[in-house]
């Protein structure tokens, strides 16, 4: 949960001016930090959407329209942090204000999923192999205040916010399978009203510079709250912010004039983001993973941490993401060392036998894929040439420089890195959180 306090900012100037100003500043600073941690996921989602649909960019996307990738992500892709290297993405930024949008999916006999996220990064629905099966179908998406169509031939999905991020994934089973996967992903269609295209004449702000925005962060937060009202349970925080001048229709950076309040809010942005970057980063040997990603409820702090490190994470029924930043001895992983990851027989993660699969993906300290001489960004059960031992065990070597003729090699950057074990359609001990991934050991 986001840290809270029963102390609210007050503006009693009857006391000593310095004492009064300090009290106001402390209260506003605390409220500003809570607001940043609560609102960061919404602001980064809005920035990602605006950046992706920015008409001043040559490769921008149209709202309410699919954009299907034609290759797996590599080190050149920096739109979102921690992309996978397993599936083709199908992106769509939906605006349901002007009416419903219809998704049509043909029969697909491989892993695929369509994840629907609201303006606050909560996953609220799925279509795909696990959730709706392989037969395909037609799905109508409507906004929170819209009437559902009367047709019985479609399934209606009611979004909690008018802005929705639709993120589709289609499995690529090796390089020779890419063309088939592209053909399948291109068969997914969206239809609906043309959303009003942005008329902006200046480039959209980068999703990666939010902590540099200062008071401007609260302008962006006010805009999101106006376009996509949050759940009713968040009203107490919104009431506190509204009393300060942060709310729908407000431009806090221009309208808040009190120098103490301005200074405190500006400082809160930097302090909250700095704290968020360290949250969950304690020195813990081995791997860590959670089973509550994607649908956060009141856990605003977890929601913010995942928005920073893995925006668009699937929920645990769809995928689980064990991640390691430290070796078996608790030392930070770095390309200056060589590591061995060994799965004993029957120790690989338990997954559904029909469409489940796994991969280990390499990320640099910025959470982007790593450039390497063999263009291998991940290694997994579909990696061509992967070699198992005679007893069924699996050994993977992780290093910056290839060690001899190692076949099961995952290239690392020169400096610090982290690895994520993506487990799609988890079952058993993995789904319950009891599965233990073997640690990386220096060799």
CSV table of C-alpha atoms in Angstrom, one decimal:
chain,number,residue,atom,x,y,z
A,1,UNK,CA,0.0,0.0,0.0
A,2,UNK,CA,1.1,3.6,-0.5
A,3,UNK,CA,2.3,5.0,2.8
A,4,UNK,CA,-0.3,7.2,4.3
A,5,UNK,CA,-0.7,9.6,7.3
A,6,UNK,CA,-3.6,11.0,9.2
A,7,UNK,CA,-1.9,14.4,9.1
A,8,UNK,CA,-3.3,16.5,6.3
A,9,UNK,CA,-1.7,19.7,5.0
A,10,UNK,CA,-3.0,22.8,6.7
A,11,UNK,CA,-2.4,26.5,6.1
A,12,UNK,CA,-2.6,28.0,9.6
A,13,UNK,CA,-0.5,31.2,9.4
A,14,UNK,CA,-1.3,32.3,13.0
A,15,UNK,CA,1.8,30.7,14.4
A,16,UNK,CA,5.4,31.7,13.9
A,17,UNK,CA,5.8,32.1,10.1
A,18,UNK,CA,8.8,29.8,9.9
A,19,UNK,CA,7.1,27.1,12.0
A,20,UNK,CA,3.9,27.4,10.0
A,21,UNK,CA,5.7,27.2,6.7
A,22,UNK,CA,7.7,24.2,7.8
A,23,UNK,CA,4.5,22.4,8.9
A,24,UNK,CA,2.8,23.2,5.6
A,25,UNK,CA,5.8,22.1,3.6
A,26,UNK,CA,6.1,18.8,5.5
A,27,UNK,CA,2.4,18.0,5.1
A,28,UNK,CA,2.4,18.9,1.4
A,29,UNK,CA,5.6,16.9,0.8
A,30,UNK,CA,4.1,13.8,2.4
A,31,UNK,CA,0.9,14.2,0.4
A,32,UNK,CA,2.9,14.8,-2.8
A,33,UNK,CA,4.9,11.6,-2.3
A,34,UNK,CA,1.7,9.6,-1.8
A,35,UNK,CA,0.2,11.2,-4.9
A,36,UNK,CA,3.2,10.4,-7.0
A,37,UNK,CA,3.3,6.7,-5.9
A,38,UNK,CA,-0.4,6.4,-6.5
A,39,UNK,CA,-0.4,8.3,-9.8
A,40,UNK,CA,2.8,7.2,-11.4
A,41,UNK,CA,1.3,4.2,-13.2
A,42,UNK,CA,-1.5,6.3,-14.7
A,43,UNK,CA,0.9,9.0,-15.9
A,44,UNK,CA,3.4,6.6,-17.4
A,45,UNK,CA,0.5,4.8,-19.2
A,46,UNK,CA,-0.8,8.1,-20.6
A,47,UNK,CA,2.7,9.2,-21.7
A,48,UNK,CA,3.3,5.8,-23.4
A,49,UNK,CA,-0.1,6.1,-25.1
A,50,UNK,CA,0.6,9.7,-26.2
A,51,UNK,CA,4.1,8.8,-27.4
A,52,UNK,CA,2.9,5.8,-29.3
A,53,UNK,CA,0.1,7.7,-31.0
A,54,UNK,CA,2.0,11.0,-31.5
A,55,UNK,CA,1.3,12.1,-35.1
A,56,UNK,CA,4.7,14.0,-35.2
A,57,UNK,CA,6.4,10.6,-35.1
A,58,UNK,CA,6.7,8.7,-38.4
A,59,UNK,CA,6.0,5.3,-36.8
A,60,UNK,CA,3.1,6.5,-34.7
A,61,UNK,CA,0.0,4.3,-34.2
A,62,UNK,CA,-3.6,5.3,-34.8
A,63,UNK,CA,-6.0,5.0,-31.8
A,64,UNK,CA,-8.5,2.2,-32.0
A,65,UNK,CA,-6.3,0.5,-34.6
A,66,UNK,CA,-4.0,-2.6,-34.2
A,67,UNK,CA,-0.3,-2.3,-34.9
A,68,UNK,CA,1.3,-5.7,-35.2
A,69,UNK,CA,5.0,-6.2,-34.8
A,70,UNK,CA,6.7,-8.1,-37.6
A,71,UNK,CA,9.7,-9.2,-35.5
A,72,UNK,CA,10.6,-10.1,-32.0
A,73,UNK,CA,11.8,-7.2,-29.8
A,74,UNK,CA,15.5,-6.6,-29.6
A,75,UNK,CA,18.0,-4.1,-28.0
A,76,UNK,CA,16.8,-1.3,-30.3
A,77,UNK,CA,13.3,-1.2,-28.8
A,78,UNK,CA,12.9,1.3,-25.9
A,79,UNK,CA,9.2,2.1,-25.9
A,80,UNK,CA,8.5,-0.1,-22.8
A,81,UNK,CA,10.8,-1.6,-20.2
A,82,UNK,CA,11.3,-5.3,-20.0
A,83,UNK,CA,9.7,-6.4,-23.3
A,84,UNK,CA,9.6,-10.2,-24.0
A,85,UNK,CA,11.5,-11.9,-26.8
A,86,UNK,CA,9.1,-14.8,-27.0
A,87,UNK,CA,6.1,-13.4,-28.8
A,88,UNK,CA,5.0,-10.9,-31.4
A,89,UNK,CA,3.2,-8.0,-29.9
A,90,UNK,CA,-0.1,-6.6,-31.1
A,91,UNK,CA,-0.7,-3.1,-29.8
A,92,UNK,CA,-3.8,-1.0,-29.6
A,93,UNK,CA,-4.7,2.2,-27.6
A,94,UNK,CA,-8.4,2.3,-27.3
A,95,UNK,CA,-10.6,5.3,-26.7
A,96,UNK,CA,-14.1,4.2,-25.9
A,97,UNK,CA,-15.6,7.7,-25.5
A,98,UNK,CA,-17.0,7.8,-29.0
A,99,UNK,CA,-18.4,4.2,-28.9
A,100,UNK,CA,-17.6,0.5,-28.7
A,101,UNK,CA,-14.7,-1.2,-30.4
A,102,UNK,CA,-14.9,-4.7,-31.7
A,103,UNK,CA,-12.1,-7.3,-31.5
A,104,UNK,CA,-12.2,-10.3,-33.8
A,105,UNK,CA,-9.9,-13.2,-33.3
A,106,UNK,CA,-9.8,-16.2,-35.6
A,107,UNK,CA,-9.1,-19.8,-34.4
A,108,UNK,CA,-5.5,-19.9,-33.2
A,109,UNK,CA,-3.8,-23.2,-32.3
A,110,UNK,CA,-0.8,-21.7,-30.5
A,111,UNK,CA,-0.3,-19.6,-27.4
A,112,UNK,CA,-1.9,-16.2,-27.8
A,113,UNK,CA,-3.4,-13.7,-25.4
A,114,UNK,CA,-5.0,-10.3,-25.4
A,115,UNK,CA,-4.6,-8.4,-22.2
A,116,UNK,CA,-6.9,-5.4,-21.4
A,117,UNK,CA,-5.5,-2.8,-19.0
A,118,UNK,CA,-7.3,0.3,-17.7
A,119,UNK,CA,-5.8,3.7,-17.4
A,120,UNK,CA,-4.2,2.8,-14.1
A,121,UNK,CA,-2.4,-0.4,-15.4
A,122,UNK,CA,-4.9,-2.8,-13.8
A,123,UNK,CA,-5.6,-5.9,-16.0
A,124,UNK,CA,-9.4,-6.3,-16.1
A,125,UNK,CA,-10.0,-8.9,-18.9
A,126,UNK,CA,-8.3,-11.5,-21.2
A,127,UNK,CA,-9.0,-13.1,-24.5
A,128,UNK,CA,-6.8,-16.0,-25.6
A,129,UNK,CA,-5.6,-19.6,-25.2
A,130,UNK,CA,-6.1,-19.8,-21.5
A,131,UNK,CA,-9.1,-17.6,-21.0
A,132,UNK,CA,-11.3,-18.2,-24.0
A,133,UNK,CA,-9.7,-21.1,-25.9
A,134,UNK,CA,-8.5,-21.6,-29.4
A,135,UNK,CA,-11.7,-21.3,-31.4
A,136,UNK,CA,-11.6,-17.5,-31.7
A,137,UNK,CA,-14.6,-15.2,-31.4
A,138,UNK,CA,-15.9,-11.6,-31.5
A,139,UNK,CA,-15.7,-9.3,-28.5
A,140,UNK,CA,-17.2,-5.9,-28.1
A,141,UNK,CA,-15.5,-3.4,-25.7
A,142,UNK,CA,-17.6,-0.6,-24.2
A,143,UNK,CA,-16.7,2.2,-21.8
A,144,UNK,CA,-17.9,2.4,-18.2
A,145,UNK,CA,-20.9,4.5,-19.0
A,146,UNK,CA,-22.0,2.9,-22.3
A,147,UNK,CA,-25.0,0.7,-23.0
A,148,UNK,CA,-24.2,-2.9,-24.0
A,149,UNK,CA,-25.2,-3.9,-27.5
A,150,UNK,CA,-28.2,-6.3,-27.7
A,151,UNK,CA,-26.6,-8.9,-30.1
A,152,UNK,CA,-26.2,-12.4,-28.7
A,153,UNK,CA,-23.4,-13.3,-31.1
A,154,UNK,CA,-20.7,-11.3,-29.3
A,155,UNK,CA,-19.2,-11.2,-25.9
A,156,UNK,CA,-19.3,-7.8,-24.2
A,157,UNK,CA,-16.3,-6.6,-22.2
A,158,UNK,CA,-17.0,-3.5,-20.1
A,159,UNK,CA,-13.9,-1.4,-19.4
A,160,UNK,CA,-13.5,0.4,-16.0
A,161,UNK,CA,-12.0,3.4,-17.9
A,162,UNK,CA,-12.6,4.9,-21.3
A,163,UNK,CA,-8.9,4.6,-22.2
A,164,UNK,CA,-7.7,1.0,-22.5
A,165,UNK,CA,-4.4,-0.5,-23.4
A,166,UNK,CA,-4.9,-3.7,-25.4
A,167,UNK,CA,-1.7,-5.7,-25.6
A,168,UNK,CA,-1.7,-8.9,-27.6
A,169,UNK,CA,1.0,-11.6,-27.6
A,170,UNK,CA,1.4,-14.4,-30.2
A,171,UNK,CA,4.0,-17.1,-29.6
A,172,UNK,CA,6.9,-17.4,-32.1
A,173,UNK,CA,8.3,-21.0,-32.0
A,174,UNK,CA,11.8,-20.2,-33.3
A,175,UNK,CA,13.1,-18.1,-36.3
A,176,UNK,CA,11.6,-20.5,-38.9
A,177,UNK,CA,8.2,-19.9,-37.4
A,178,UNK,CA,8.3,-16.1,-37.6
A,179,UNK,CA,6.4,-15.9,-40.9
A,180,UNK,CA,3.6,-18.1,-39.7
A,181,UNK,CA,3.3,-16.1,-36.5
A,182,UNK,CA,3.1,-12.8,-38.5
A,183,UNK,CA,0.3,-14.2,-40.6
A,184,UNK,CA,-1.6,-15.1,-37.5
A,185,UNK,CA,-1.1,-11.8,-35.8
A,186,UNK,CA,-2.1,-9.9,-38.9
A,187,UNK,CA,-5.5,-11.7,-38.9
A,188,UNK,CA,-6.5,-10.1,-35.6
A,189,UNK,CA,-8.8,-7.1,-36.3
A,190,UNK,CA,-10.3,-4.1,-34.5
A,191,UNK,CA,-13.2,-2.1,-35.8
A,192,UNK,CA,-14.9,0.9,-34.3
A,193,UNK,CA,-15.2,4.7,-34.5
A,194,UNK,CA,-12.1,6.6,-35.5
A,195,UNK,CA,-10.8,8.3,-32.4
A,196,UNK,CA,-10.0,11.9,-32.6
A,197,UNK,CA,-6.3,12.1,-33.6
A,198,UNK,CA,-4.1,14.3,-31.5
A,199,UNK,CA,-3.5,17.8,-33.0
A,200,UNK,CA,-0.3,18.3,-31.0
A,201,UNK,CA,2.5,20.2,-32.8
A,202,UNK,CA,5.2,19.3,-30.3
A,203,UNK,CA,6.6,15.9,-29.7
A,204,UNK,CA,5.0,13.8,-26.9
A,205,UNK,CA,6.9,13.5,-23.6
A,206,UNK,CA,9.0,10.4,-23.2
A,207,UNK,CA,7.7,7.8,-20.7
A,208,UNK,CA,11.2,7.6,-19.2
A,209,UNK,CA,11.5,11.2,-18.0
A,210,UNK,CA,8.7,11.5,-15.6
A,211,UNK,CA,10.8,12.1,-12.5
A,212,UNK,CA,12.3,15.2,-14.3
A,213,UNK,CA,8.8,16.8,-14.7
A,214,UNK,CA,8.6,18.4,-11.3
A,215,UNK,CA,5.3,20.2,-10.8
A,216,UNK,CA,4.3,19.2,-14.3
A,217,UNK,CA,3.7,15.7,-13.0
A,218,UNK,CA,0.7,17.0,-11.1
A,219,UNK,CA,-0.6,18.6,-14.3
A,220,UNK,CA,-0.5,15.2,-16.0
A,221,UNK,CA,-2.1,13.5,-13.0
A,222,UNK,CA,-4.9,16.0,-13.0
A,223,UNK,CA,-5.5,15.4,-16.7
A,224,UNK,CA,-5.7,11.6,-16.2
A,225,UNK,CA,-8.1,11.9,-13.3
A,226,UNK,CA,-10.3,14.1,-15.5
A,227,UNK,CA,-10.4,11.8,-18.5
A,228,UNK,CA,-10.5,8.5,-16.6
A,229,UNK,CA,-11.9,8.8,-13.1
A,230,UNK,CA,-10.3,6.3,-10.7
A,231,UNK,CA,-12.2,3.8,-8.4
A,232,UNK,CA,-14.4,5.3,-5.7
A,233,UNK,CA,-12.2,3.8,-3.0
A,234,UNK,CA,-9.5,6.3,-4.0
A,235,UNK,CA,-11.7,9.3,-3.2
A,236,UNK,CA,-10.1,10.2,0.1
A,237,UNK,CA,-6.7,10.8,-1.5
A,238,UNK,CA,-8.3,12.7,-4.4
A,239,UNK,CA,-10.1,14.9,-1.9
A,240,UNK,CA,-6.9,15.8,-0.2
A,241,UNK,CA,-5.3,16.6,-3.6
A,242,UNK,CA,-8.3,18.7,-4.7
A,243,UNK,CA,-8.0,20.8,-1.6
A,244,UNK,CA,-4.4,21.5,-2.6
A,245,UNK,CA,-5.4,22.4,-6.2
A,246,UNK,CA,-4.7,19.1,-7.9
A,247,UNK,CA,-7.7,17.7,-9.6
A,248,UNK,CA,-9.8,17.5,-12.8
A,249,UNK,CA,-9.7,20.8,-14.7
A,250,UNK,CA,-6.7,22.1,-12.7
A,251,UNK,CA,-3.2,23.1,-14.0
A,252,UNK,CA,-1.3,22.9,-10.7
A,253,UNK,CA,2.0,24.2,-12.1
A,254,UNK,CA,0.3,27.4,-13.1
A,255,UNK,CA,-2.5,27.8,-10.5
A,256,UNK,CA,-0.6,26.9,-7.3
A,257,UNK,CA,1.2,30.0,-6.3
A,258,UNK,CA,2.3,29.4,-2.7
A,259,UNK,CA,6.1,29.0,-2.8
A,260,UNK,CA,6.2,26.6,0.1
A,261,UNK,CA,3.6,24.3,-1.5
A,262,UNK,CA,5.3,24.5,-4.9
A,263,UNK,CA,8.7,23.7,-3.5
A,264,UNK,CA,7.3,20.8,-1.4
A,265,UNK,CA,5.4,19.3,-4.4
A,266,UNK,CA,8.5,19.6,-6.6
A,267,UNK,CA,10.7,17.9,-4.0
A,268,UNK,CA,8.1,15.2,-3.5
A,269,UNK,CA,8.4,14.1,-7.1
A,270,UNK,CA,12.1,13.5,-7.0
A,271,UNK,CA,12.0,11.9,-3.5
A,272,UNK,CA,9.2,9.6,-4.3
A,273,UNK,CA,10.7,8.4,-7.5
A,274,UNK,CA,14.1,7.9,-5.9
A,275,UNK,CA,12.5,5.8,-3.2
A,276,UNK,CA,10.5,3.8,-5.7
A,277,UNK,CA,13.6,2.9,-7.6
A,278,UNK,CA,15.0,1.3,-4.4
A,279,UNK,CA,11.7,-0.4,-3.4
A,280,UNK,CA,12.0,-4.2,-3.5
A,281,UNK,CA,15.7,-3.9,-4.5
A,282,UNK,CA,17.0,-5.3,-1.2
A,283,UNK,CA,20.0,-7.6,-1.5
A,284,UNK,CA,18.4,-11.0,-1.7
A,285,UNK,CA,20.3,-14.0,-3.1
A,286,UNK,CA,18.5,-16.0,-5.8
A,287,UNK,CA,15.2,-15.2,-7.5
A,288,UNK,CA,12.1,-13.4,-6.4
A,289,UNK,CA,8.6,-13.4,-7.9
A,290,UNK,CA,5.1,-12.4,-7.0
A,291,UNK,CA,1.7,-13.9,-7.8
A,292,UNK,CA,-0.3,-10.7,-7.5
A,293,UNK,CA,0.9,-8.7,-10.5
A,294,UNK,CA,-1.5,-7.1,-13.0
A,295,UNK,CA,-4.5,-6.7,-10.8
A,296,UNK,CA,-3.4,-4.7,-7.8
A,297,UNK,CA,-6.5,-3.7,-6.0
A,298,UNK,CA,-5.4,-1.3,-3.1
A,299,UNK,CA,-1.8,-2.3,-3.4
A,300,UNK,CA,-0.7,1.0,-5.0
A,301,UNK,CA,2.9,0.6,-4.1
A,302,UNK,CA,3.3,-2.7,-6.0
A,303,UNK,CA,1.4,-1.2,-8.9
A,304,UNK,CA,3.9,1.7,-9.1
A,305,UNK,CA,6.9,-0.6,-8.7
A,306,UNK,CA,5.7,-2.8,-11.6
A,307,UNK,CA,4.9,0.2,-13.8
A,308,UNK,CA,8.5,1.3,-13.3
A,309,UNK,CA,10.2,-2.1,-13.9
A,310,UNK,CA,7.7,-4.1,-16.0
A,311,UNK,CA,4.9,-2.0,-17.4
A,312,UNK,CA,2.2,-4.2,-18.8
A,313,UNK,CA,3.0,-7.3,-16.7
A,314,UNK,CA,0.5,-10.2,-17.1
A,315,UNK,CA,-1.4,-11.5,-14.1
A,316,UNK,CA,-0.2,-14.7,-12.5
A,317,UNK,CA,-2.8,-17.0,-14.1
A,318,UNK,CA,-1.3,-16.0,-17.5
A,319,UNK,CA,2.4,-15.7,-16.6
A,320,UNK,CA,4.8,-15.5,-13.6
A,321,UNK,CA,8.1,-13.7,-13.8
A,322,UNK,CA,10.8,-14.9,-11.4
A,323,UNK,CA,13.6,-12.3,-11.5
A,324,UNK,CA,17.2,-12.3,-10.2
A,325,UNK,CA,19.6,-9.4,-9.7
A,326,UNK,CA,21.9,-11.3,-7.2
A,327,UNK,CA,23.9,-14.5,-7.4
A,328,UNK,CA,23.7,-17.4,-4.9
A,329,UNK,CA,26.1,-15.5,-2.5
A,330,UNK,CA,24.1,-12.2,-2.6
A,331,UNK,CA,26.5,-10.4,-5.0
A,332,UNK,CA,25.1,-8.2,-7.7
A,333,UNK,CA,25.0,-9.9,-11.1
A,334,UNK,CA,27.5,-8.4,-13.5
A,335,UNK,CA,29.0,-9.3,-16.9
A,336,UNK,CA,32.4,-9.2,-15.3
A,337,UNK,CA,31.6,-12.6,-13.9
A,338,UNK,CA,30.5,-15.9,-15.4
A,339,UNK,CA,27.5,-17.8,-13.9
A,340,UNK,CA,26.0,-21.2,-14.1
A,341,UNK,CA,22.3,-21.8,-13.8
A,342,UNK,CA,21.5,-25.5,-13.4
A,343,UNK,CA,18.1,-27.1,-13.4
A,344,UNK,CA,18.2,-30.6,-12.0
A,345,UNK,CA,16.0,-33.3,-13.6
A,346,UNK,CA,12.3,-32.4,-13.2
A,347,UNK,CA,13.3,-29.0,-11.7
A,348,UNK,CA,12.1,-26.8,-14.6
A,349,UNK,CA,9.1,-24.6,-13.8
A,350,UNK,CA,5.7,-26.5,-13.9
A,351,UNK,CA,3.6,-25.2,-16.7
A,352,UNK,CA,0.4,-26.3,-18.6
A,353,UNK,CA,1.3,-29.0,-21.1
A,354,UNK,CA,-0.9,-27.6,-23.9
A,355,UNK,CA,0.3,-24.0,-24.4
A,356,UNK,CA,2.8,-23.4,-21.5
A,357,UNK,CA,6.4,-22.4,-22.2
A,358,UNK,CA,9.3,-20.7,-20.5
A,359,UNK,CA,12.3,-18.4,-21.3
A,360,UNK,CA,15.1,-16.6,-19.5
A,361,UNK,CA,15.5,-13.0,-20.8
A,362,UNK,CA,18.6,-10.8,-20.2
A,363,UNK,CA,18.1,-7.1,-19.3
A,364,UNK,CA,20.6,-4.3,-18.7
A,365,UNK,CA,20.4,-2.0,-15.7
A,366,UNK,CA,17.8,0.1,-17.6
A,367,UNK,CA,15.6,-3.0,-18.1
A,368,UNK,CA,16.1,-3.1,-21.9
A,369,UNK,CA,17.3,-6.1,-24.0
A,370,UNK,CA,21.0,-6.4,-24.4
A,371,UNK,CA,22.9,-6.2,-27.7
A,372,UNK,CA,25.1,-9.2,-28.3
A,373,UNK,CA,27.1,-10.9,-31.1
A,374,UNK,CA,24.8,-13.9,-31.6
A,375,UNK,CA,21.6,-11.8,-31.4
A,376,UNK,CA,20.3,-14.0,-28.5
A,377,UNK,CA,18.2,-12.0,-26.1
A,378,UNK,CA,16.6,-15.0,-24.3
A,379,UNK,CA,17.1,-18.7,-24.0
A,380,UNK,CA,14.3,-21.2,-23.3
A,381,UNK,CA,12.5,-24.4,-24.2
A,382,UNK,CA,12.1,-23.2,-27.9
A,383,UNK,CA,15.7,-22.1,-28.4
A,384,UNK,CA,17.2,-23.9,-31.4
A,385,UNK,CA,20.0,-26.2,-30.4
A,386,UNK,CA,19.5,-26.0,-26.6
A,387,UNK,CA,21.2,-29.1,-25.1
A,388,UNK,CA,20.0,-31.1,-22.1
A,389,UNK,CA,22.2,-33.5,-20.1
A,390,UNK,CA,21.6,-37.2,-20.3
A,391,UNK,CA,19.8,-37.2,-17.0
A,392,UNK,CA,17.4,-34.5,-18.2
A,393,UNK,CA,19.1,-31.7,-16.3
A,394,UNK,CA,19.8,-28.3,-18.0
A,395,UNK,CA,22.8,-26.1,-17.6
A,396,UNK,CA,22.8,-22.5,-18.9
A,397,UNK,CA,26.0,-20.3,-18.9
A,398,UNK,CA,25.5,-16.6,-18.4
A,399,UNK,CA,28.5,-14.3,-19.2
A,400,UNK,CA,29.5,-11.3,-21.3
A,401,UNK,CA,32.1,-13.3,-23.2
A,402,UNK,CA,31.3,-16.7,-24.5
A,403,UNK,CA,33.0,-19.5,-22.5
A,404,UNK,CA,34.6,-21.9,-25.0
A,405,UNK,CA,32.0,-23.6,-27.1
A,406,UNK,CA,29.2,-23.3,-24.7
A,407,UNK,CA,25.9,-24.0,-26.5
A,408,UNK,CA,23.5,-23.0,-23.8
A,409,UNK,CA,24.9,-19.5,-23.5
A,410,UNK,CA,22.9,-16.4,-22.6
A,411,UNK,CA,25.0,-13.2,-23.4
A,412,UNK,CA,25.2,-10.5,-20.7
A,413,UNK,CA,26.3,-6.9,-20.9
A,414,UNK,CA,29.6,-5.8,-19.5
A,415,UNK,CA,28.1,-4.2,-16.4
A,416,UNK,CA,25.2,-4.9,-14.0
A,417,UNK,CA,22.2,-6.9,-15.3
A,418,UNK,CA,19.2,-8.9,-14.2
A,419,UNK,CA,17.5,-11.9,-15.7
A,420,UNK,CA,13.8,-12.8,-15.8
A,421,UNK,CA,12.5,-16.3,-16.1
A,422,UNK,CA,9.2,-15.9,-17.9
A,423,UNK,CA,6.8,-18.8,-17.2
A,424,UNK,CA,3.7,-18.7,-19.3
A,425,UNK,CA,0.6,-20.6,-18.0
A,426,UNK,CA,2.1,-21.6,-14.7
A,427,UNK,CA,0.7,-24.5,-12.6
A,428,UNK,CA,1.3,-26.3,-9.4
A,429,UNK,CA,4.0,-25.0,-7.0
A,430,UNK,CA,4.8,-22.1,-9.3
A,431,UNK,CA,1.2,-20.8,-9.3
A,432,UNK,CA,1.0,-21.1,-5.5
A,433,UNK,CA,4.3,-19.3,-5.0
A,434,UNK,CA,6.1,-22.3,-3.5
A,435,UNK,CA,8.4,-23.1,-6.5
A,436,UNK,CA,12.1,-22.3,-5.9
A,437,UNK,CA,14.2,-21.4,-8.9
A,438,UNK,CA,17.9,-22.6,-8.6
A,439,UNK,CA,20.2,-19.7,-8.0
A,440,UNK,CA,22.9,-18.4,-10.3
A,441,UNK,CA,26.4,-19.5,-9.1
A,442,UNK,CA,29.7,-17.9,-10.1
A,443,UNK,CA,32.1,-20.2,-11.9
